[in-house]
Coordinates of C-alpha atoms in Angstrom, one line a residue:
M306 CA -13.4 54.9 -93.3
R307 CA -14.2 51.1 -93.1
Y308 CA -14.4 49.1 -96.4
P309 CA -16.7 46.3 -96.8
A310 CA -15.0 42.9 -97.7
R311 CA -16.3 43.0 -101.3
I312 CA -14.7 46.4 -102.0
V313 CA -11.3 45.0 -100.4
S314 CA -11.8 42.1 -103.0
L315 CA -12.6 43.9 -105.9
L316 CA -9.8 46.3 -105.4
V317 CA -7.3 43.5 -105.1
L318 CA -8.8 41.6 -108.4
S319 CA -8.8 44.8 -110.4
G320 CA -4.9 45.4 -109.8
A321 CA -5.3 48.5 -107.9
G322 CA -1.7 49.9 -106.9
R323 CA -0.1 49.1 -103.7
S324 CA -0.8 52.6 -102.3
S325 CA -4.6 51.9 -102.8
T326 CA -4.6 48.6 -101.2
S327 CA -2.6 49.5 -98.2
R328 CA -5.0 52.4 -97.6
V329 CA -7.6 49.8 -97.7
A330 CA -5.8 47.6 -95.2
S331 CA -5.0 50.5 -92.9
A332 CA -8.5 51.0 -92.2
F333 CA -8.8 47.8 -90.2
A334 CA -7.0 47.3 -86.7
P335 CA -3.8 45.4 -86.9
G336 CA -4.4 41.6 -86.9
T337 CA -8.0 41.7 -87.9
S338 CA -9.6 40.9 -91.2
A339 CA -12.1 42.9 -93.2
P340 CA -15.7 43.1 -91.9
S341 CA -18.2 40.8 -93.5
Y342 CA -20.0 41.8 -96.1
M343 CA -23.4 43.7 -95.4
Y344 CA -25.9 42.9 -97.9
S345 CA -28.0 45.6 -99.3
T346 CA -30.9 45.9 -101.9
S347 CA -29.7 49.5 -102.7
S348 CA -29.6 50.4 -106.4
T349 CA -26.4 52.0 -105.9
C350 CA -24.6 48.6 -105.7
L351 CA -22.4 48.1 -108.6
F352 CA -22.0 44.3 -108.4
S353 CA -24.3 41.4 -107.8
I354 CA -23.6 38.9 -105.1
V355 CA -23.2 36.3 -107.8
D356 CA -20.4 38.7 -109.4
E357 CA -18.7 39.2 -106.0
V358 CA -18.5 35.6 -105.4
T359 CA -16.8 35.0 -108.8
A360 CA -14.3 38.0 -108.0
E361 CA -13.6 36.4 -104.8
M362 CA -13.0 33.1 -106.2
K363 CA -10.2 34.6 -108.5
T364 CA -8.8 36.4 -105.4
A365 CA -8.5 32.9 -103.6
M366 CA -7.1 31.1 -106.3
K367 CA -4.3 33.9 -106.5
A368 CA -3.6 33.6 -102.9
K369 CA -3.7 29.9 -103.0
D370 CA -6.5 29.9 -100.1
T371 CA -7.8 26.5 -100.2
T372 CA -10.4 26.7 -97.8
R373 CA -11.9 29.6 -99.3
L374 CA -11.4 28.4 -102.7
A375 CA -13.1 25.2 -101.7
T376 CA -16.3 26.9 -100.2
I377 CA -16.6 29.5 -103.1
R378 CA -16.9 26.5 -105.6
L379 CA -19.6 25.1 -103.3
I380 CA -21.3 28.4 -103.4
R381 CA -21.1 28.6 -107.1
S382 CA -22.4 25.0 -107.6
A383 CA -25.2 26.0 -105.3
F384 CA -26.0 29.1 -107.4
A385 CA -26.1 27.2 -110.4
N386 CA -28.5 24.6 -109.0
A387 CA -30.7 27.6 -107.8
Q388 CA -30.7 29.0 -111.3
I389 CA -32.1 25.8 -112.5
E390 CA -34.7 25.5 -109.9
V391 CA -35.9 29.2 -110.2
K392 CA -35.5 28.9 -114.1
T393 CA -33.4 32.0 -114.6
D394 CA -30.2 33.0 -116.4
A395 CA -29.1 35.2 -113.4
L396 CA -29.9 35.1 -109.6
T397 CA -31.1 38.2 -107.9
D398 CA -29.3 39.2 -104.9
E399 CA -32.4 38.1 -102.8
E400 CA -32.4 34.6 -104.5
A401 CA -28.5 34.4 -104.0
V402 CA -29.0 35.2 -100.2
N403 CA -31.6 32.6 -99.7
C404 CA -29.3 29.9 -101.1
L405 CA -26.5 31.4 -98.8
R406 CA -28.7 31.0 -95.9
K407 CA -29.5 27.3 -96.6
M408 CA -25.9 26.8 -96.9
A409 CA -25.1 28.5 -93.5
K410 CA -28.0 26.7 -91.8
M411 CA -26.4 23.4 -92.7
R412 CA -23.1 24.2 -91.7
Q413 CA -24.5 25.6 -88.4
E414 CA -26.4 22.3 -87.6
S415 CA -23.1 20.2 -88.5
I416 CA -21.1 22.5 -86.1
L417 CA -23.4 21.6 -83.2
M418 CA -23.5 18.0 -84.1
F419 CA -19.6 17.8 -84.6
K420 CA -19.2 19.6 -81.2
D421 CA -21.6 17.5 -79.3
G422 CA -19.6 14.4 -80.8
G423 CA -16.3 15.7 -79.5
A424 CA -15.1 16.1 -83.3
E425 CA -13.6 19.7 -82.6
D426 CA -11.6 19.4 -85.8
R427 CA -14.5 18.9 -88.2
A428 CA -16.6 21.5 -86.4
A429 CA -13.7 23.9 -87.1
A430 CA -13.8 22.9 -90.8
E431 CA -17.6 23.7 -90.9
Q432 CA -17.1 26.9 -89.1
A433 CA -14.1 27.9 -91.7
E434 CA -16.8 27.4 -94.4
L435 CA -19.4 29.2 -92.7
D436 CA -17.0 32.2 -92.2
V437 CA -16.4 32.4 -95.9
I438 CA -20.3 32.0 -96.9
G439 CA -21.0 34.6 -94.0
R440 CA -19.1 37.3 -96.0
W441 CA -22.3 37.6 -98.4
L442 CA -25.2 37.2 -95.9
P443 CA -27.0 40.2 -94.5
Q444 CA -26.2 41.3 -91.0
L445 CA -29.3 40.4 -89.0
A446 CA -31.1 42.8 -86.6
D447 CA -30.2 42.6 -82.9
E448 CA -32.5 42.0 -80.0
E449 CA -33.3 45.6 -79.4
L450 CA -34.1 46.3 -83.2
T451 CA -36.1 43.2 -83.6
R452 CA -38.1 43.9 -80.6
K453 CA -38.8 47.4 -81.9
W454 CA -40.0 46.0 -85.2
V455 CA -42.0 43.4 -83.2
V456 CA -43.9 46.2 -81.1
E457 CA -44.7 48.1 -84.4
A458 CA -46.0 45.0 -86.0
I459 CA -48.2 44.1 -82.9
A460 CA -49.5 47.8 -83.2
A461 CA -50.2 47.7 -86.7
T462 CA -52.0 44.3 -86.5
G463 CA -53.8 45.2 -83.3
V464 CA -53.0 41.8 -82.1
N465 CA -53.2 41.4 -78.2
D466 CA -53.2 37.7 -77.9
M467 CA -51.3 34.5 -78.8
S468 CA -54.1 33.2 -80.9
K469 CA -53.2 35.7 -83.8
M470 CA -49.5 35.6 -83.2
G471 CA -49.6 34.3 -86.9
M472 CA -50.7 37.9 -88.1
V473 CA -47.8 39.7 -86.3
M474 CA -45.2 37.3 -87.9
G475 CA -46.7 37.8 -91.2
A476 CA -46.6 41.6 -90.9
L477 CA -43.1 41.4 -89.4
M478 CA -41.7 39.1 -92.1
K479 CA -43.3 41.0 -94.8
N480 CA -41.6 44.1 -93.9
H481 CA -38.4 42.7 -92.5
K482 CA -37.6 39.3 -93.9
A483 CA -34.1 39.8 -95.0
E484 CA -33.1 41.4 -92.0
L485 CA -34.4 38.9 -89.4
D486 CA -33.8 35.6 -87.7
G487 CA -37.2 34.2 -88.0
K488 CA -37.1 31.9 -85.0
F489 CA -35.5 34.5 -82.8
A490 CA -38.3 36.9 -83.9
Q491 CA -40.9 34.5 -83.2
R492 CA -39.5 34.0 -79.7
I493 CA -39.8 37.9 -79.2
V494 CA -43.3 38.1 -80.6
K495 CA -44.3 35.4 -77.9
E496 CA -42.6 37.5 -75.1
E497 CA -44.4 40.7 -76.2
L498 CA -47.8 39.0 -76.6
L499 CA -47.6 37.0 -73.3
S500 CA -46.8 40.4 -71.5
K501 CA -50.0 41.8 -72.5

Protein backbone atom coordinates (compact mmCIF):
# COMPACT_ATOMS: atom_id res chain seq x y z
CA MET A 1 0.00 0.00 0.00
CA ARG A 2 1.39 3.40 -0.99
CA TYR A 3 0.94 6.11 1.61
CA PRO A 4 0.60 9.78 0.52
CA ALA A 5 3.35 12.08 1.75
CA ARG A 6 0.83 13.79 4.05
CA ILE A 7 0.31 10.56 6.00
CA VAL A 8 4.03 9.92 6.30
CA SER A 9 4.55 13.40 7.73
CA LEU A 10 1.71 13.08 10.21
CA LEU A 11 2.88 9.67 11.38
CA VAL A 12 6.31 11.06 12.11
CA LEU A 13 4.92 14.16 13.76
CA SER A 14 2.57 12.18 15.98
CA GLY A 15 5.45 10.13 17.32
CA ALA A 16 4.44 6.86 15.72
CA GLY A 17 6.69 3.98 16.73
CA ARG A 18 9.67 2.85 14.71
CA SER A 19 7.82 -0.21 13.50
CA SER A 20 5.00 1.94 12.11
CA THR A 21 7.27 4.37 10.31
CA SER A 22 9.42 1.58 8.95
CA ARG A 23 6.35 -0.06 7.44
CA VAL A 24 5.46 3.24 5.77
CA ALA A 25 9.01 3.69 4.46
CA SER A 26 9.07 0.14 3.10
CA ALA A 27 6.09 0.95 0.90
CA PHE A 28 8.38 2.95 -1.39
CA ALA A 29 11.09 1.66 -3.69
CA PRO A 30 14.65 1.93 -2.33
CA GLY A 31 16.16 5.34 -2.91
CA THR A 32 12.84 7.04 -3.65
CA SER A 33 10.84 9.51 -1.63
CA ALA A 34 7.17 9.45 -0.77
CA PRO A 35 4.85 10.34 -3.66
CA SER A 36 3.44 13.83 -3.98
CA TYR A 37 0.27 14.61 -2.07
CA MET A 38 -2.81 14.20 -4.22
CA TYR A 39 -5.37 16.83 -3.32
CA SER A 40 -8.88 15.68 -2.59
CA THR A 41 -12.11 17.45 -1.69
CA SER A 42 -13.40 14.28 -0.06
CA SER A 43 -15.15 14.77 3.28
CA THR A 44 -13.16 11.84 4.63
CA CYS A 45 -9.97 13.95 4.76
CA LEU A 46 -9.02 14.40 8.42
CA PHE A 47 -6.66 17.34 7.99
CA SER A 48 -6.85 20.53 5.95
CA ILE A 49 -3.98 21.52 3.69
CA VAL A 50 -3.17 24.40 6.05
CA ASP A 51 -2.93 21.95 8.96
CA GLU A 52 -0.73 19.61 6.96
CA VAL A 53 1.64 22.42 6.01
CA THR A 54 1.96 23.33 9.69
CA ALA A 55 2.65 19.71 10.58
CA GLU A 56 5.23 19.46 7.82
CA MET A 57 6.97 22.58 9.10
CA LYS A 58 7.50 20.96 12.49
CA THR A 59 8.85 17.84 10.79
CA ALA A 60 11.24 19.95 8.69
CA MET A 61 12.44 21.75 11.81
CA LYS A 62 13.21 18.45 13.53
CA ALA A 63 15.02 17.19 10.44
CA LYS A 64 16.90 20.50 10.07
CA ASP A 65 15.89 20.55 6.41
CA THR A 66 16.59 24.21 5.68
CA THR A 67 15.23 24.27 2.12
CA ARG A 68 11.97 22.60 3.04
CA LEU A 69 11.59 24.72 6.15
CA ALA A 70 12.24 28.01 4.33
CA THR A 71 9.75 27.09 1.59
CA ILE A 72 7.07 26.06 4.08
CA ARG A 73 7.49 29.37 5.88
CA LEU A 74 6.90 31.12 2.57
CA ILE A 75 3.78 29.00 2.05
CA ARG A 76 2.45 29.88 5.51
CA SER A 77 3.10 33.55 4.84
CA ALA A 78 1.21 33.29 1.54
CA PHE A 79 -1.67 31.57 3.34
CA ALA A 80 -1.78 34.37 5.91
CA ASN A 81 -1.93 36.99 3.16
CA ALA A 82 -4.66 35.03 1.39
CA GLN A 83 -6.70 34.88 4.60
CA ILE A 84 -6.58 38.67 4.82
CA GLU A 85 -7.48 38.98 1.14
CA VAL A 86 -10.55 36.73 1.35
CA LYS A 87 -11.41 37.93 4.86
CA THR A 88 -11.55 34.54 6.56
CA ASP A 89 -10.14 32.97 9.71
CA ALA A 90 -9.27 29.72 7.92
CA LEU A 91 -8.63 28.93 4.27
CA THR A 92 -10.53 26.11 2.63
CA ASP A 93 -8.50 23.51 0.75
CA GLU A 94 -9.61 25.06 -2.53
CA GLU A 95 -8.38 28.50 -1.44
CA ALA A 96 -5.11 27.00 -0.23
CA VAL A 97 -4.61 25.22 -3.56
CA ASN A 98 -5.24 28.45 -5.48
CA CYS A 99 -2.58 30.10 -3.35
CA LEU A 100 -0.13 27.25 -3.93
CA ARG A 101 -0.78 27.33 -7.68
CA LYS A 102 0.25 30.98 -7.81
CA MET A 103 3.45 30.18 -5.93
CA ALA A 104 4.18 27.25 -8.23
CA LYS A 105 3.59 29.31 -11.36
CA MET A 106 6.02 31.99 -10.18
CA ARG A 107 8.72 29.39 -9.63
CA GLN A 108 8.09 27.68 -12.95
CA GLU A 109 8.55 31.02 -14.69
CA SER A 110 11.71 31.73 -12.66
CA ILE A 111 13.16 28.32 -13.53
CA LEU A 112 12.76 29.00 -17.26
CA MET A 113 14.24 32.47 -16.90
CA PHE A 114 17.27 31.27 -14.93
CA LYS A 115 17.89 28.37 -17.30
CA ASP A 116 17.73 30.69 -20.30
CA GLY A 117 20.24 32.92 -18.54
CA GLY A 118 22.56 30.04 -17.73
CA ALA A 119 22.00 30.35 -13.98
CA GLU A 120 21.55 26.63 -13.36
CA ASP A 121 22.22 26.92 -9.61
CA ARG A 122 19.41 29.44 -9.14
CA ALA A 123 17.11 27.35 -11.33
CA ALA A 124 17.88 24.35 -9.12
CA ALA A 125 17.02 26.37 -6.00
CA GLU A 126 13.68 27.39 -7.51
CA GLN A 127 13.03 23.77 -8.48
CA ALA A 128 13.69 22.65 -4.90
CA GLU A 129 11.05 25.11 -3.67
CA LEU A 130 8.65 24.00 -6.39
CA ASP A 131 9.05 20.38 -5.29
CA VAL A 132 8.02 21.31 -1.75
CA ILE A 133 5.04 23.36 -2.93
CA GLY A 134 3.97 20.53 -5.23
CA ARG A 135 3.41 18.20 -2.28
CA TRP A 136 0.03 19.85 -1.70
CA LEU A 137 -1.03 20.50 -5.26
CA PRO A 138 -3.54 18.31 -7.09
CA GLN A 139 -2.32 15.84 -9.65
CA LEU A 140 -3.55 17.33 -12.92
CA ALA A 141 -5.27 15.25 -15.59
CA ASP A 142 -3.06 13.82 -18.33
CA GLU A 143 -3.71 14.35 -22.05
CA GLU A 144 -5.96 11.31 -22.44
CA LEU A 145 -8.28 12.30 -19.60
CA THR A 146 -8.23 15.99 -20.55
CA ARG A 147 -9.22 15.12 -24.11
CA LYS A 148 -12.04 12.88 -22.85
CA TRP A 149 -13.43 15.74 -20.75
CA VAL A 150 -13.07 18.16 -23.66
CA VAL A 151 -15.03 15.85 -25.98
CA GLU A 152 -17.74 15.55 -23.32
CA ALA A 153 -17.88 19.35 -22.89
CA ILE A 154 -18.17 19.86 -26.64
CA ALA A 155 -21.01 17.34 -26.81
CA ALA A 156 -22.78 18.89 -23.81
CA THR A 157 -22.62 22.44 -25.22
CA GLY A 158 -23.31 21.48 -28.83
CA VAL A 159 -20.45 23.69 -30.02
CA ASN A 160 -18.90 22.76 -33.37
CA ASP A 161 -16.77 25.76 -34.32
CA MET A 162 -14.05 27.99 -32.85
CA SER A 163 -16.31 31.03 -32.50
CA LYS A 164 -17.93 29.49 -29.42
CA MET A 165 -14.82 27.99 -27.87
CA GLY A 166 -15.47 30.00 -24.70
CA MET A 167 -18.64 28.01 -24.04
CA VAL A 168 -16.68 24.75 -24.13
CA MET A 169 -13.99 26.11 -21.80
CA GLY A 170 -16.65 27.41 -19.44
CA ALA A 171 -18.33 24.00 -19.19
CA LEU A 172 -14.97 22.27 -18.86
CA MET A 173 -13.67 24.48 -16.06
CA LYS A 174 -17.00 24.39 -14.23
CA ASN A 175 -16.72 20.62 -13.82
CA HIS A 176 -12.95 20.09 -13.64
CA LYS A 177 -11.29 23.37 -12.65
CA ALA A 178 -9.14 21.87 -9.86
CA GLU A 179 -8.06 18.96 -12.04
CA LEU A 180 -6.97 20.72 -15.22
CA ASP A 181 -4.13 22.78 -16.58
CA GLY A 182 -6.16 25.59 -18.18
CA LYS A 183 -3.70 26.41 -20.98
CA PHE A 184 -3.24 22.76 -21.87
CA ALA A 185 -7.02 22.22 -21.88
CA GLN A 186 -7.46 25.23 -24.16
CA ARG A 187 -5.02 23.73 -26.64
CA ILE A 188 -6.94 20.44 -26.67
CA VAL A 189 -10.24 22.28 -27.16
CA LYS A 190 -8.78 24.07 -30.19
CA GLU A 191 -7.54 20.81 -31.64
CA GLU A 192 -10.89 19.10 -31.21
CA LEU A 193 -12.91 21.99 -32.65
CA LEU A 194 -10.58 22.46 -35.61
CA SER A 195 -10.87 18.74 -36.43
CA LYS A 196 -14.64 19.03 -36.92
